[in-house]
Short mmCIF file of C-alpha atoms and ligand atoms in Angstrom, two decimals:
data_model
loop_
_atom_site.label_atom_id
_atom_site.label_comp_id
_atom_site.label_asym_id
_atom_site.label_seq_id
_atom_site.Cartn_x
_atom_site.Cartn_y
_atom_site.Cartn_z
CA UNK A 2 17.42 -11.37 -3.53
CA UNK A 3 19.88 -9.91 -5.33
CA UNK A 4 18.78 -5.14 -5.62
CA UNK A 5 17.33 -4.82 -8.88
CA UNK A 6 18.69 -1.61 -10.82
CA UNK A 7 15.40 -0.34 -12.53
CA UNK A 8 15.12 2.46 -14.67
CA UNK A 9 11.29 2.77 -15.28
CA UNK A 10 8.66 3.43 -12.48
CA UNK A 11 6.81 -0.58 -12.19
CA UNK A 12 3.45 -1.07 -13.99
CA UNK A 13 1.41 -0.44 -10.76
CA UNK A 14 3.25 3.31 -10.64
CA UNK A 15 0.21 5.41 -11.87
CA UNK A 16 -2.42 3.03 -10.08
CA UNK A 17 -0.51 3.35 -6.35
CA UNK A 18 -0.15 7.23 -7.35
CA UNK A 19 -4.51 7.31 -8.10
CA UNK A 20 -4.54 5.25 -4.92
CA UNK A 21 -2.48 8.01 -2.66
CA UNK A 22 -4.96 10.89 -4.31
CA UNK A 23 -7.57 9.02 -3.89
CA UNK A 24 -7.11 8.22 0.37
CA UNK A 25 -5.02 10.52 1.58
CA UNK A 26 -6.55 11.72 4.18
CA UNK A 27 -7.36 7.62 5.64
CA UNK A 28 -3.27 7.17 4.54
CA UNK A 29 -2.18 10.14 7.44
CA UNK A 30 -4.30 9.25 9.84
CA UNK A 31 -2.94 6.01 8.86
CA UNK A 32 0.67 7.90 9.73
CA UNK A 33 -0.65 9.87 12.35
CA UNK A 34 -0.85 7.48 14.26
CA UNK A 35 2.12 5.87 15.15
CA UNK A 36 4.13 6.97 17.84
CA UNK A 37 6.41 9.47 17.17
CA UNK A 38 8.27 11.40 20.00
CA UNK A 39 9.59 15.04 19.02
CA UNK A 40 13.23 14.46 17.76
CA UNK A 41 12.25 10.19 16.68
CA UNK A 42 13.82 8.54 13.76
CA UNK A 43 11.88 7.14 10.73
CA UNK A 44 13.37 4.27 8.03
CA UNK A 45 10.29 4.29 4.99
CA UNK A 46 11.20 1.07 3.49
CA UNK A 47 10.27 0.69 0.80
CA UNK A 48 9.37 4.93 0.09
CA UNK A 49 8.26 4.19 -3.50
CA UNK A 50 7.75 7.82 -4.47
CA UNK A 51 8.08 8.98 -0.94
CA UNK A 52 4.22 9.55 -0.29
CA UNK A 53 4.56 8.23 4.01
CA UNK A 54 7.67 9.75 3.88
CA UNK A 55 6.40 13.03 2.81
CA UNK A 56 3.63 12.20 5.68
CA UNK A 57 5.77 11.12 8.53
CA UNK A 58 8.05 13.92 7.50
CA UNK A 59 5.89 16.43 8.15
CA UNK A 60 4.57 15.48 10.95
CA UNK A 61 8.00 15.19 12.38
CA UNK A 62 7.97 18.89 12.04
CA UNK A 63 10.40 20.47 13.66
CA UNK A 64 12.95 17.75 14.83
CA UNK A 65 13.50 13.89 14.40
CA UNK A 66 14.38 12.70 10.64
CA UNK A 67 13.14 10.75 7.59
CA UNK A 68 15.18 8.38 5.31
CA UNK A 69 13.20 7.23 2.94
CA UNK A 70 14.79 3.84 1.25
CA UNK A 71 13.93 2.03 -2.22
CA UNK A 72 15.61 -0.22 -4.52
CA UNK A 73 14.00 1.58 -7.71
CA UNK A 74 16.06 4.31 -8.57
CA UNK A 75 13.03 5.40 -10.64
CA UNK A 76 10.68 5.32 -7.67
CA UNK A 77 14.45 7.48 -6.17
CA UNK A 78 13.88 9.92 -8.05
CA UNK A 79 10.43 10.79 -7.94
CA UNK A 80 10.62 10.82 -4.22
CA UNK A 81 13.42 13.20 -4.24
CA UNK A 82 11.00 15.34 -7.26
CA UNK A 83 8.35 14.72 -4.72
CA UNK A 84 10.16 15.44 -1.29
CA UNK A 85 11.92 18.75 -2.26
CA UNK A 86 8.46 19.99 -3.01
CA UNK A 87 7.61 19.74 0.60
CA UNK A 88 7.33 22.71 3.32
CA UNK A 89 7.61 22.36 6.74
CA UNK A 90 9.45 19.05 7.67
CA UNK A 91 11.91 17.37 9.34
CA UNK A 92 15.23 15.61 7.54
CA UNK A 93 15.58 13.38 5.16
CA UNK A 94 17.22 11.81 3.30
CA UNK A 95 16.77 9.17 0.83
CA UNK A 96 19.11 5.81 0.08
CA UNK A 97 19.22 3.90 -2.50
CA UNK A 98 18.92 0.68 -0.45
CA UNK A 99 18.47 -3.26 -0.90
CA UNK A 100 15.05 -4.42 1.95
CA UNK A 101 17.56 -7.63 2.58
CA UNK A 102 19.90 -5.70 2.91
CA UNK A 103 19.19 -2.56 4.96
CA UNK A 104 23.06 0.15 4.68
CA UNK A 105 22.12 0.51 8.25
CA UNK A 106 23.38 0.01 11.82
CA UNK A 107 21.67 -2.10 14.14
CA UNK A 108 19.43 0.36 16.20
CA UNK A 109 19.77 3.70 14.22
CA UNK A 110 15.74 3.71 14.16
CA UNK A 111 13.37 4.62 16.16
CA UNK A 112 11.00 3.04 14.32
CA UNK A 113 11.11 1.13 10.35
CA UNK A 114 7.29 2.54 8.36
CA UNK A 115 6.21 -0.02 5.61
CA UNK A 116 3.43 0.61 3.75
CA UNK A 117 2.12 -1.48 0.41
CA UNK A 118 5.62 -3.29 -0.11
CA UNK A 119 4.99 -7.06 1.72
CA UNK A 120 3.82 -8.56 -2.31
CA UNK A 121 6.62 -7.26 -3.69
CA UNK A 122 9.28 -8.97 -1.22
CA UNK A 123 9.78 -12.21 -2.31
CA UNK A 124 10.55 -13.63 1.30
CA UNK A 125 8.70 -10.71 3.86
CA UNK A 126 10.27 -12.84 7.01
CA UNK A 127 14.05 -11.45 5.85
CA UNK A 128 12.48 -7.46 5.19
CA UNK A 129 10.91 -7.23 8.39
CA UNK A 130 13.82 -8.79 10.66
CA UNK A 131 16.01 -6.30 8.51
CA UNK A 132 14.01 -3.62 10.09
CA UNK A 133 13.35 -4.80 13.21
CA UNK A 134 17.67 -4.83 12.92
CA UNK A 135 17.66 -1.08 12.36
CA UNK A 136 15.34 -0.59 14.48
CA UNK A 137 16.36 0.09 18.74
CA UNK A 138 15.66 -2.16 21.64
CA UNK A 139 11.51 -1.65 22.38
CA UNK A 140 11.85 0.74 19.00
CA UNK A 141 8.74 -0.53 16.50
CA UNK A 142 8.38 -1.49 12.82
CA UNK A 143 5.08 0.14 11.73
CA UNK A 144 3.54 -2.07 8.85
CA UNK A 145 0.13 -0.47 6.42
CA UNK A 146 -1.51 -3.66 3.89
CA UNK A 147 -5.04 -4.59 2.38
CA UNK A 148 -5.80 -6.95 1.06
CA UNK A 149 -6.77 -7.96 -2.22
CA UNK A 150 -10.55 -8.92 -1.06
CA UNK A 151 -11.27 -6.57 1.46
CA UNK A 152 -9.46 -3.76 -0.90
CA UNK A 153 -12.41 -1.94 -2.61
CA UNK A 154 -15.68 -2.74 -1.41
CA UNK A 155 -18.25 -1.82 -4.26
CA UNK A 156 -22.27 -1.64 -4.58
CA UNK A 157 -21.65 -3.70 -7.49
CA UNK A 158 -23.65 -7.29 -8.68
CA UNK A 159 -23.15 -9.70 -5.83
CA UNK A 160 -23.45 -12.17 -8.46
CA UNK A 161 -20.46 -10.12 -9.56
CA UNK A 162 -18.64 -9.49 -7.26
CA UNK A 163 -18.50 -13.06 -5.90
CA UNK A 164 -17.27 -14.64 -9.89
CA UNK A 165 -14.53 -11.83 -9.73
CA UNK A 166 -13.21 -12.44 -5.61
CA UNK A 167 -13.32 -16.25 -7.02
CA UNK A 168 -11.22 -15.05 -10.25
CA UNK A 169 -9.26 -13.21 -8.30
CA UNK A 170 -8.33 -16.14 -5.62
CA UNK A 171 -7.64 -18.46 -9.07
CA UNK A 172 -4.75 -15.75 -11.01
CA UNK A 173 -3.02 -15.29 -6.81
CA UNK A 174 -2.46 -19.20 -6.65
CA UNK A 175 -1.21 -19.20 -9.63
CA UNK A 176 0.66 -16.05 -9.59
CA UNK A 177 2.14 -17.01 -6.38
CA UNK A 178 1.35 -20.14 -5.36
CA UNK A 179 -1.40 -19.67 -2.96
CA UNK A 180 -4.81 -18.17 -2.91
CA UNK A 181 -3.74 -15.71 -0.40
CA UNK A 182 -0.85 -14.67 -2.79
CA UNK A 183 -2.54 -11.31 -3.00
CA UNK A 184 -3.87 -11.08 0.34
CA UNK A 185 -0.98 -9.39 2.54
CA UNK A 186 -3.03 -7.83 4.82
CA UNK A 187 -4.08 -11.57 6.37
CA UNK A 188 -0.68 -12.39 6.63
CA UNK A 189 1.66 -9.90 8.80
CA UNK A 190 0.43 -10.75 12.24
CA UNK A 191 2.51 -14.25 11.32
CA UNK A 192 4.67 -13.27 9.10
CA UNK A 193 5.65 -10.98 12.18
CA UNK A 194 5.93 -12.93 14.51
CA UNK A 195 8.27 -14.67 12.31
CA UNK A 196 10.32 -12.52 12.03
CA UNK A 197 10.39 -11.97 16.16
CA UNK A 198 7.84 -8.78 15.97
CA UNK A 199 5.74 -7.94 18.75
CA UNK A 200 2.51 -6.96 18.03
CA UNK A 201 0.97 -3.94 19.65
CA UNK A 202 -2.02 -2.72 17.11
CA UNK A 203 -3.71 -3.33 14.30
CA UNK A 204 -6.19 -1.02 13.42
CA UNK A 205 -8.01 -0.94 10.51
CA UNK A 206 -8.81 2.08 8.11
CA UNK A 207 -11.70 3.04 7.03
CA UNK A 208 -12.17 5.13 3.68
CA UNK A 209 -15.33 5.80 3.14
CA UNK A 210 -16.72 7.48 0.10
CA UNK A 211 -20.54 7.68 -2.55
CA UNK A 212 -21.80 9.09 -5.55
CA UNK A 213 -20.91 11.70 -7.03
CA UNK A 214 -17.32 10.19 -6.45
CA UNK A 215 -14.62 13.47 -6.96
CA UNK A 216 -12.62 13.18 -9.64
CA UNK A 217 -9.38 11.87 -8.05
CA UNK A 218 -11.53 7.77 -6.76
CA UNK A 219 -13.06 8.03 -9.32
CA UNK A 220 -9.20 8.01 -10.98
CA UNK A 221 -8.51 5.33 -8.86
CA UNK A 222 -11.88 3.38 -9.29
CA UNK A 223 -10.78 2.98 -12.70
CA UNK A 224 -7.33 2.31 -12.34
CA UNK A 225 -8.72 -1.03 -9.52
CA UNK A 226 -10.89 -1.53 -12.08
CA UNK A 227 -9.26 -2.01 -14.61
CA UNK A 228 -5.82 -4.10 -13.44
CA UNK A 229 -8.69 -5.74 -12.35
CA UNK A 230 -9.72 -6.56 -15.05
CA UNK A 231 -5.70 -7.80 -16.20
CA UNK A 232 -5.55 -10.03 -13.48
CA UNK A 233 -8.73 -12.18 -13.50
CA UNK A 234 -10.00 -11.31 -18.08
CA UNK A 235 -9.51 -14.85 -19.25
CA UNK A 236 -10.81 -17.02 -16.33
CA UNK A 237 -14.02 -15.53 -15.45
CA UNK A 238 -17.39 -16.83 -17.52
CA UNK A 239 -18.23 -14.20 -20.72
CA UNK A 240 -20.59 -12.75 -18.36
CA UNK A 241 -18.72 -11.81 -16.42
CA UNK A 242 -16.83 -10.65 -17.91
CA UNK A 243 -19.46 -8.65 -19.58
CA UNK A 244 -21.20 -7.81 -16.77
CA UNK A 245 -17.47 -6.79 -15.71
CA UNK A 246 -16.70 -4.28 -18.53
CA UNK A 247 -20.31 -2.64 -18.07
CA UNK A 248 -19.77 -1.56 -14.62
CA UNK A 249 -16.30 -0.40 -15.69
CA UNK A 250 -17.62 1.87 -17.85
CA UNK A 251 -17.45 5.75 -16.52
CA UNK A 252 -20.54 6.26 -20.43
CA UNK A 253 -22.52 3.01 -18.83
CA UNK A 254 -25.84 4.31 -16.61
CA UNK A 255 -25.51 1.48 -13.79
CA UNK A 256 -21.50 1.34 -13.40
CA UNK A 257 -20.65 2.89 -10.40
CA UNK A 258 -18.87 6.48 -12.34
CA UNK A 259 -23.44 7.17 -13.24
CA UNK A 260 -25.24 5.37 -10.67
CA UNK A 261 -26.58 8.00 -8.04
CA UNK A 262 -26.05 5.08 -6.21
CA UNK A 263 -22.55 3.87 -6.37
CA UNK A 264 -20.87 3.89 -2.88
CA UNK A 265 -17.39 2.39 -2.08
CA UNK A 266 -15.51 1.52 1.48
CA UNK A 267 -11.45 0.75 0.87
CA UNK A 268 -10.40 -0.49 4.08
CA UNK A 269 -6.35 -0.79 4.96
CA UNK A 270 -4.38 -2.12 7.76
CA UNK A 271 -1.86 -1.32 10.23
CA UNK A 272 0.11 -2.42 12.47
CA UNK A 273 2.41 -0.81 14.90
CA UNK A 274 4.82 -4.27 15.99
CA UNK A 275 7.27 -4.01 18.89
CA UNK A 276 10.80 -5.14 18.98
C1 SAM B 296 3.59 -0.94 -4.17
S1 SAM B 296 5.34 -0.67 -4.24
C2 SAM B 296 5.57 0.87 -2.99
C3 SAM B 296 6.31 1.27 -2.31
C4 SAM B 296 5.64 3.40 -0.98
N1 SAM B 296 5.86 2.13 -0.11
C5 SAM B 296 4.06 2.90 -1.46
O1 SAM B 296 3.19 2.45 -0.37
O2 SAM B 296 3.05 3.94 -1.79
C6 SAM B 296 6.53 -1.28 -3.48
C7 SAM B 296 8.03 -1.64 -3.52
O3 SAM B 296 8.60 -2.59 -3.00
C8 SAM B 296 10.25 -1.71 -3.45
N2 SAM B 296 11.07 -2.52 -3.48
C9 SAM B 296 11.08 -4.48 -4.13
N3 SAM B 296 11.51 -4.86 -3.48
C10 SAM B 296 12.87 -4.28 -2.73
C11 SAM B 296 14.26 -4.40 -2.43
N4 SAM B 296 14.41 -5.47 -2.13
N5 SAM B 296 14.40 -3.44 -1.35
C12 SAM B 296 14.10 -2.26 -2.10
N6 SAM B 296 12.75 -1.44 -2.09
C13 SAM B 296 12.12 -2.60 -3.17
C14 SAM B 296 9.49 -1.54 -5.10
O4 SAM B 296 11.17 -0.75 -5.49
C15 SAM B 296 8.54 -0.52 -4.99
O5 SAM B 296 8.97 1.05 -4.69
#
C-alpha cells in the first residue's frame, strides 16, 4: 500500500483516454449529477490525467476548489498539462498523494470524487475510509464505477458474447482471486457500507451509439476489443478467438466497424454516499 512512484503512464492509459473522449457527454452528465453548491471543496482521488478534475472545476467556476490527487508522477504531469489548458475553472491544486494516507485534515472537503479506480486499489474499503475521513460530517463520497460484464454491450453474435464473458470471468478469478474481480461496480455498495458510508443515490449513465460510429467511439471500441483479447486469448476455443478477431478487424464486413446495424451501449454507475 506504499505510494509507488511511477515514471511512465500505465498500459491502460491510452484506452482510458479513448474512453473519456468517446463518452465525454455521459461522463460529464455523471459529474453534473453530484450536488455541488457554490464554494464546494472537492477532492478528486485518484485523479489520473485530470479528466474529471477539469469537469468538476468547470462546473464549480467561479467559486470553490478542486484538489486532484494521485500517486503517479506521470499521471500528475498529465493532469497538470490538461488542467493548464482549461479556461474558466474553480481553483485547482494538484497534489501527489497515496489514496490510503491522504495528506489532508479530517473534514477538509465537502465531496470526495473517485472515478474508475477501485480496481487499481488493492484495499478499496481502506481507501474509501480515508476519503470518508477527509470529507466533513454530512459530506459526500462519490464513486463512479463500471463492471466488465456490462460496460460495453455490442451487438456481436450471442455465442461469441457468451464465450467472451465466461473467459473474462475465468481471467478475473485467476488475476484477482474472484470472478467479480473485474466488476468493481457490483461491489461498491458493500464497500461503502464497510467504510461507514450511507448510500443515497445510485444512478447509471448509458451511452448509446449506433453505426456509423464517430472516430472517438471507433478508437475506444478498438482499444476495448484489444484489451479483451489480451485478457482472454488463451482461454477462448480457437473458433471463438477467430470470431473475436473478425469482430475486432475494422476491415471485416461483419465487424461493428463496418456493419450498418452496429450498435453499442456503455454503462457507468455513479454512487453518492453520505458521511
Ligand atoms: C484507472 S486510473 C483512473 C484515474 C481517473 N480517476 C480516471 O478515471 O481517469 C487509476 C488511478 O489510480 C491511481 N492509483 C492507484 N493506486 C493509488 C494509490 N495507492 N494512491 C493514489 N493513486 C493511486 C493510478 O495512478 C491511476 O491514476
